[in-house]
């Protein structure tokens, strides 16, 4: 009962969060979504940190910033995080315009959305863990 | 053979055996397609892998470009298609794309979260066969097999065109039910080529599987043998069977010879300025076979004469012939009128390339590929057209280029021509133009006195230097003549790098590098400095038209044939146009073509860009350009020479624009790769 509930919860979370990823998960790889999410989680944390550093250290290297953001945008769009992706796009525009102020502001937005996403991911992973434990 | 033979290579295993003529592709296909995906982002990589597996493909992933390259190198036929990210830390995605195109000639799809027009255009010019925007959806991946099939089909087409299949040239590959009635070397091709392609794709991959007919690459030597046999028998009495016997080449089939003979005849006809062939050419062109039109009397004579005079190295002659043949088909149809030629050229471009591309293989395919798109075959045509033009113009001995390197003699002539051309040539055409001009100019002069050989001389000089010079030739050309003569020489030293095809490998370089060349070519072409301006030439073509028809043609011939398919188209056009207009346009075209040819890359560098097919093998381009220029002058025996001789690039403006359009549209990828398809390695001979 409990297990079922948890499982359902996981499934619905998955669906709501990652519609495409959901499709990819199947019997051959039941943990696919989980793996991807974990991967993204770790990888994006690193990227965010890099961006943060680049923004805070001395003269801003827009080129590098753009690179990091491009990567981050790629991953987040791949897992279906639309809001984060949108913020990334905005950030990149500022970056192209070499607008430091705009970049910093935009980055705050990115971080915000990312924080929301992270929380959701964490909850999801937690639920998955719980479900697997009860299974 | 039955197409349906089970290949087994495919993981599909069982399915392949079910391929039958007219049957739809095996249900299994494209399952089992071997995909290599490269992306530095682990998240994306994982997702992509999963999606690809969901599409039933066989996936190999790497997160570094170097790893990917080494995997590809150690297992050349182990993959069908590559998916690569654009932004990677260790190597730029486009660079990887180039490498793959050059070395393995596999279809490559680029991916990126970046959807800016510039980046996508870069993908196109570098030869990517597709560009996906991240996030990549699984639906997009479901269709990637089409690129593999398309490539195979084109390769096959080339293969067939080269002569293995008689009908190859004309037959539309597309026809599903096309039975290769004649020549099906492999046997009965029941299924449509498509089926074959697919089958091949799945079953045999790149290896010459039983299904796929081994491509016969008509190298210069082989072609020489062929020509010798034909001459021995007499062009009228030459029948494939007898030729085959005389040639006595193991592995060569009657069908190979038959189709080659067909092209050769067209080529000859073209050389003699048969306008009626135009229609033939059109067909041919569409077939994209740089068929060697039967060497029309003119061309044949020219070549032979040249050869006889010793000026034309046998090879060149062969090449020319080959080129001519290649182009001949296309060209033959083209009436001297530039206008017509233009049209033809567009088709012929691939053909021209052939001629030009002779460097690599006489095979049309190659040539075509080189240019990517625009039929480079223009060369033969160009030559023919040039000739015609010359004739029309006034003894312009169009023959100009081919005769090899005799160069020195014409120098004075060239110089004169150069001067004349200078004005016109200023544009990039210079090389081609110069050559053309010289040749053409010479032609009139020479024609009266010397006739063809002279032209060749002039050209020869230019040409000879080709090997290294080709590029040089171009540039200097315009500088006002005196340089003309010098160019080739001078350039030679400079260009050595460029002329990849020029003398050396018959087309091999072109083929292989396809992808790479383009880039290189472009760069090289650019490097040649003056020469490349030819790309501008395209633009200028219109303007220069009146200038030197000769030049243009020549230029066209050179460029197109060798370098880029696309370019060729342009060149050819220009050439044809030239004929009518008076070279000026032709020159431009020629140059343009060469430019185009030389590098699709050139495009990027300059005007050529329009030509687009970035794929241009840089090298090719260079070679082409060089070759073109040289070719025109002298047969340059080098591989491409024949092509040059036939400045098919008439119809400059129109051609050029057409070419340009073609090039642009032609996803270089296709063309380029096609070219590769014809690798020399496949030549059984």
JSON list of C-alpha atoms in Angstrom, two decimals, chain B residues 548-648:
[
{"chain": "B", "resi": 548, "resn": "UNK", "atom": "CA", "xyz": [37.61, 36.84, -71.72]},
{"chain": "B", "resi": 549, "resn": "UNK", "atom": "CA", "xyz": [35.61, 34.08, -72.52]},
{"chain": "B", "resi": 550, "resn": "UNK", "atom": "CA", "xyz": [38.57, 32.10, -72.64]},
{"chain": "B", "resi": 551, "resn": "UNK", "atom": "CA", "xyz": [39.68, 32.78, -69.32]},
{"chain": "B", "resi": 552, "resn": "UNK", "atom": "CA", "xyz": [36.54, 32.09, -67.85]},
{"chain": "B", "resi": 553, "resn": "UNK", "atom": "CA", "xyz": [36.17, 28.94, -69.44]},
{"chain": "B", "resi": 554, "resn": "UNK", "atom": "CA", "xyz": [39.46, 27.97, -68.48]},
{"chain": "B", "resi": 555, "resn": "UNK", "atom": "CA", "xyz": [39.01, 29.08, -65.09]},
{"chain": "B", "resi": 556, "resn": "UNK", "atom": "CA", "xyz": [35.90, 27.31, -64.97]},
{"chain": "B", "resi": 557, "resn": "UNK", "atom": "CA", "xyz": [37.24, 24.27, -66.21]},
{"chain": "B", "resi": 558, "resn": "UNK", "atom": "CA", "xyz": [39.82, 24.17, -63.72]},
{"chain": "B", "resi": 559, "resn": "UNK", "atom": "CA", "xyz": [37.96, 24.94, -60.86]},
{"chain": "B", "resi": 560, "resn": "UNK", "atom": "CA", "xyz": [34.99, 23.17, -61.37]},
{"chain": "B", "resi": 561, "resn": "UNK", "atom": "CA", "xyz": [36.22, 20.00, -62.32]},
{"chain": "B", "resi": 562, "resn": "UNK", "atom": "CA", "xyz": [38.38, 19.59, -59.58]},
{"chain": "B", "resi": 563, "resn": "UNK", "atom": "CA", "xyz": [37.30, 21.18, -56.75]},
{"chain": "B", "resi": 564, "resn": "UNK", "atom": "CA", "xyz": [33.99, 21.32, -55.89]},
{"chain": "B", "resi": 565, "resn": "UNK", "atom": "CA", "xyz": [31.07, 20.01, -57.34]},
{"chain": "B", "resi": 566, "resn": "UNK", "atom": "CA", "xyz": [29.31, 23.00, -56.60]},
{"chain": "B", "resi": 567, "resn": "UNK", "atom": "CA", "xyz": [31.82, 25.19, -57.93]},
{"chain": "B", "resi": 568, "resn": "UNK", "atom": "CA", "xyz": [31.88, 23.38, -60.99]},
{"chain": "B", "resi": 569, "resn": "UNK", "atom": "CA", "xyz": [28.42, 24.00, -61.61]},
{"chain": "B", "resi": 570, "resn": "UNK", "atom": "CA", "xyz": [29.10, 27.56, -61.42]},
{"chain": "B", "resi": 571, "resn": "UNK", "atom": "CA", "xyz": [32.06, 27.41, -63.43]},
{"chain": "B", "resi": 572, "resn": "UNK", "atom": "CA", "xyz": [30.54, 25.49, -66.03]},
{"chain": "B", "resi": 573, "resn": "UNK", "atom": "CA", "xyz": [27.89, 27.86, -66.29]},
{"chain": "B", "resi": 574, "resn": "UNK", "atom": "CA", "xyz": [30.20, 30.55, -66.55]},
{"chain": "B", "resi": 575, "resn": "UNK", "atom": "CA", "xyz": [32.03, 28.84, -69.11]},
{"chain": "B", "resi": 576, "resn": "UNK", "atom": "CA", "xyz": [29.24, 28.24, -71.27]},
{"chain": "B", "resi": 577, "resn": "UNK", "atom": "CA", "xyz": [28.26, 31.69, -70.86]},
{"chain": "B", "resi": 578, "resn": "UNK", "atom": "CA", "xyz": [31.62, 32.66, -71.71]},
{"chain": "B", "resi": 579, "resn": "UNK", "atom": "CA", "xyz": [31.52, 31.01, -74.86]},
{"chain": "B", "resi": 580, "resn": "UNK", "atom": "CA", "xyz": [28.86, 33.20, -75.83]},
{"chain": "B", "resi": 581, "resn": "UNK", "atom": "CA", "xyz": [29.79, 36.16, -74.14]},
{"chain": "B", "resi": 582, "resn": "UNK", "atom": "CA", "xyz": [33.22, 35.99, -74.76]},
{"chain": "B", "resi": 583, "resn": "UNK", "atom": "CA", "xyz": [34.84, 34.42, -71.96]},
{"chain": "B", "resi": 584, "resn": "UNK", "atom": "CA", "xyz": [34.72, 37.08, -69.64]},
{"chain": "B", "resi": 585, "resn": "UNK", "atom": "CA", "xyz": [31.97, 35.54, -67.98]},
{"chain": "B", "resi": 586, "resn": "UNK", "atom": "CA", "xyz": [33.38, 32.23, -68.51]},
{"chain": "B", "resi": 587, "resn": "UNK", "atom": "CA", "xyz": [36.41, 33.16, -66.82]},
{"chain": "B", "resi": 588, "resn": "UNK", "atom": "CA", "xyz": [34.65, 34.30, -64.03]},
{"chain": "B", "resi": 589, "resn": "UNK", "atom": "CA", "xyz": [32.76, 31.28, -63.88]},
{"chain": "B", "resi": 590, "resn": "UNK", "atom": "CA", "xyz": [35.66, 29.23, -64.32]},
{"chain": "B", "resi": 591, "resn": "UNK", "atom": "CA", "xyz": [37.25, 30.86, -61.57]},
{"chain": "B", "resi": 592, "resn": "UNK", "atom": "CA", "xyz": [34.37, 30.86, -59.58]},
{"chain": "B", "resi": 593, "resn": "UNK", "atom": "CA", "xyz": [34.04, 27.41, -60.16]},
{"chain": "B", "resi": 594, "resn": "UNK", "atom": "CA", "xyz": [37.38, 26.63, -59.31]},
{"chain": "B", "resi": 595, "resn": "UNK", "atom": "CA", "xyz": [36.90, 28.66, -56.43]},
{"chain": "B", "resi": 596, "resn": "UNK", "atom": "CA", "xyz": [33.95, 26.82, -55.60]},
{"chain": "B", "resi": 597, "resn": "UNK", "atom": "CA", "xyz": [35.58, 23.76, -56.25]},
{"chain": "B", "resi": 598, "resn": "UNK", "atom": "CA", "xyz": [38.64, 24.47, -54.59]},
{"chain": "B", "resi": 599, "resn": "UNK", "atom": "CA", "xyz": [37.15, 24.86, -51.46]},
{"chain": "B", "resi": 600, "resn": "UNK", "atom": "CA", "xyz": [33.94, 24.88, -50.68]},
{"chain": "B", "resi": 601, "resn": "UNK", "atom": "CA", "xyz": [35.74, 26.27, -47.93]},
{"chain": "B", "resi": 602, "resn": "UNK", "atom": "CA", "xyz": [36.59, 28.99, -50.07]},
{"chain": "B", "resi": 603, "resn": "UNK", "atom": "CA", "xyz": [33.24, 30.11, -49.82]},
{"chain": "B", "resi": 604, "resn": "UNK", "atom": "CA", "xyz": [33.70, 30.89, -46.40]},
{"chain": "B", "resi": 605, "resn": "UNK", "atom": "CA", "xyz": [36.68, 32.76, -47.23]},
{"chain": "B", "resi": 606, "resn": "UNK", "atom": "CA", "xyz": [35.26, 34.94, -49.64]},
{"chain": "B", "resi": 607, "resn": "UNK", "atom": "CA", "xyz": [32.70, 35.33, -52.13]},
{"chain": "B", "resi": 608, "resn": "UNK", "atom": "CA", "xyz": [32.85, 31.86, -52.73]},
{"chain": "B", "resi": 609, "resn": "UNK", "atom": "CA", "xyz": [30.95, 31.47, -49.70]},
{"chain": "B", "resi": 610, "resn": "UNK", "atom": "CA", "xyz": [28.01, 31.61, -51.71]},
{"chain": "B", "resi": 611, "resn": "UNK", "atom": "CA", "xyz": [28.99, 28.57, -53.29]},
{"chain": "B", "resi": 612, "resn": "UNK", "atom": "CA", "xyz": [28.49, 27.24, -50.08]},
{"chain": "B", "resi": 613, "resn": "UNK", "atom": "CA", "xyz": [29.03, 23.73, -49.91]},
{"chain": "B", "resi": 614, "resn": "UNK", "atom": "CA", "xyz": [31.50, 24.39, -47.44]},
{"chain": "B", "resi": 615, "resn": "UNK", "atom": "CA", "xyz": [32.45, 20.98, -47.49]},
{"chain": "B", "resi": 616, "resn": "UNK", "atom": "CA", "xyz": [34.67, 21.76, -50.18]},
{"chain": "B", "resi": 617, "resn": "UNK", "atom": "CA", "xyz": [37.52, 20.01, -49.53]},
{"chain": "B", "resi": 618, "resn": "UNK", "atom": "CA", "xyz": [39.97, 22.53, -48.98]},
{"chain": "B", "resi": 619, "resn": "UNK", "atom": "CA", "xyz": [42.37, 20.56, -50.70]},
{"chain": "B", "resi": 620, "resn": "UNK", "atom": "CA", "xyz": [40.18, 19.89, -53.43]},
{"chain": "B", "resi": 621, "resn": "UNK", "atom": "CA", "xyz": [39.55, 23.34, -53.92]},
{"chain": "B", "resi": 622, "resn": "UNK", "atom": "CA", "xyz": [43.01, 24.14, -53.95]},
{"chain": "B", "resi": 623, "resn": "UNK", "atom": "CA", "xyz": [43.68, 21.53, -56.27]},
{"chain": "B", "resi": 624, "resn": "UNK", "atom": "CA", "xyz": [40.84, 22.32, -58.27]},
{"chain": "B", "resi": 625, "resn": "UNK", "atom": "CA", "xyz": [41.64, 25.80, -58.43]},
{"chain": "B", "resi": 626, "resn": "UNK", "atom": "CA", "xyz": [45.01, 25.07, -59.15]},
{"chain": "B", "resi": 627, "resn": "UNK", "atom": "CA", "xyz": [44.16, 22.44, -61.39]},
{"chain": "B", "resi": 628, "resn": "UNK", "atom": "CA", "xyz": [41.72, 24.46, -63.05]},
{"chain": "B", "resi": 629, "resn": "UNK", "atom": "CA", "xyz": [44.06, 27.01, -63.83]},
{"chain": "B", "resi": 630, "resn": "UNK", "atom": "CA", "xyz": [46.60, 24.71, -64.76]},
{"chain": "B", "resi": 631, "resn": "UNK", "atom": "CA", "xyz": [44.41, 22.48, -66.42]},
{"chain": "B", "resi": 632, "resn": "UNK", "atom": "CA", "xyz": [43.34, 24.84, -68.73]},
{"chain": "B", "resi": 633, "resn": "UNK", "atom": "CA", "xyz": [46.67, 25.46, -69.73]},
{"chain": "B", "resi": 634, "resn": "UNK", "atom": "CA", "xyz": [48.06, 22.23, -69.80]},
{"chain": "B", "resi": 635, "resn": "UNK", "atom": "CA", "xyz": [46.60, 19.14, -69.44]},
{"chain": "B", "resi": 636, "resn": "UNK", "atom": "CA", "xyz": [48.38, 18.87, -66.46]},
{"chain": "B", "resi": 637, "resn": "UNK", "atom": "CA", "xyz": [48.56, 15.50, -66.46]},
{"chain": "B", "resi": 638, "resn": "UNK", "atom": "CA", "xyz": [47.96, 15.60, -63.01]},
{"chain": "B", "resi": 639, "resn": "UNK", "atom": "CA", "xyz": [44.84, 14.15, -62.38]},
{"chain": "B", "resi": 640, "resn": "UNK", "atom": "CA", "xyz": [42.56, 16.78, -62.96]},
{"chain": "B", "resi": 641, "resn": "UNK", "atom": "CA", "xyz": [43.97, 17.98, -66.04]},
{"chain": "B", "resi": 642, "resn": "UNK", "atom": "CA", "xyz": [41.52, 16.58, -68.35]},
{"chain": "B", "resi": 643, "resn": "UNK", "atom": "CA", "xyz": [38.99, 18.34, -66.59]},
{"chain": "B", "resi": 644, "resn": "UNK", "atom": "CA", "xyz": [40.56, 21.56, -66.97]},
{"chain": "B", "resi": 645, "resn": "UNK", "atom": "CA", "xyz": [40.83, 21.31, -70.48]},
{"chain": "B", "resi": 646, "resn": "UNK", "atom": "CA", "xyz": [37.30, 21.39, -70.85]},
{"chain": "B", "resi": 647, "resn": "UNK", "atom": "CA", "xyz": [36.30, 24.47, -69.45]},
{"chain": "B", "resi": 648, "resn": "UNK", "atom": "CA", "xyz": [32.92, 23.64, -69.03]}
]
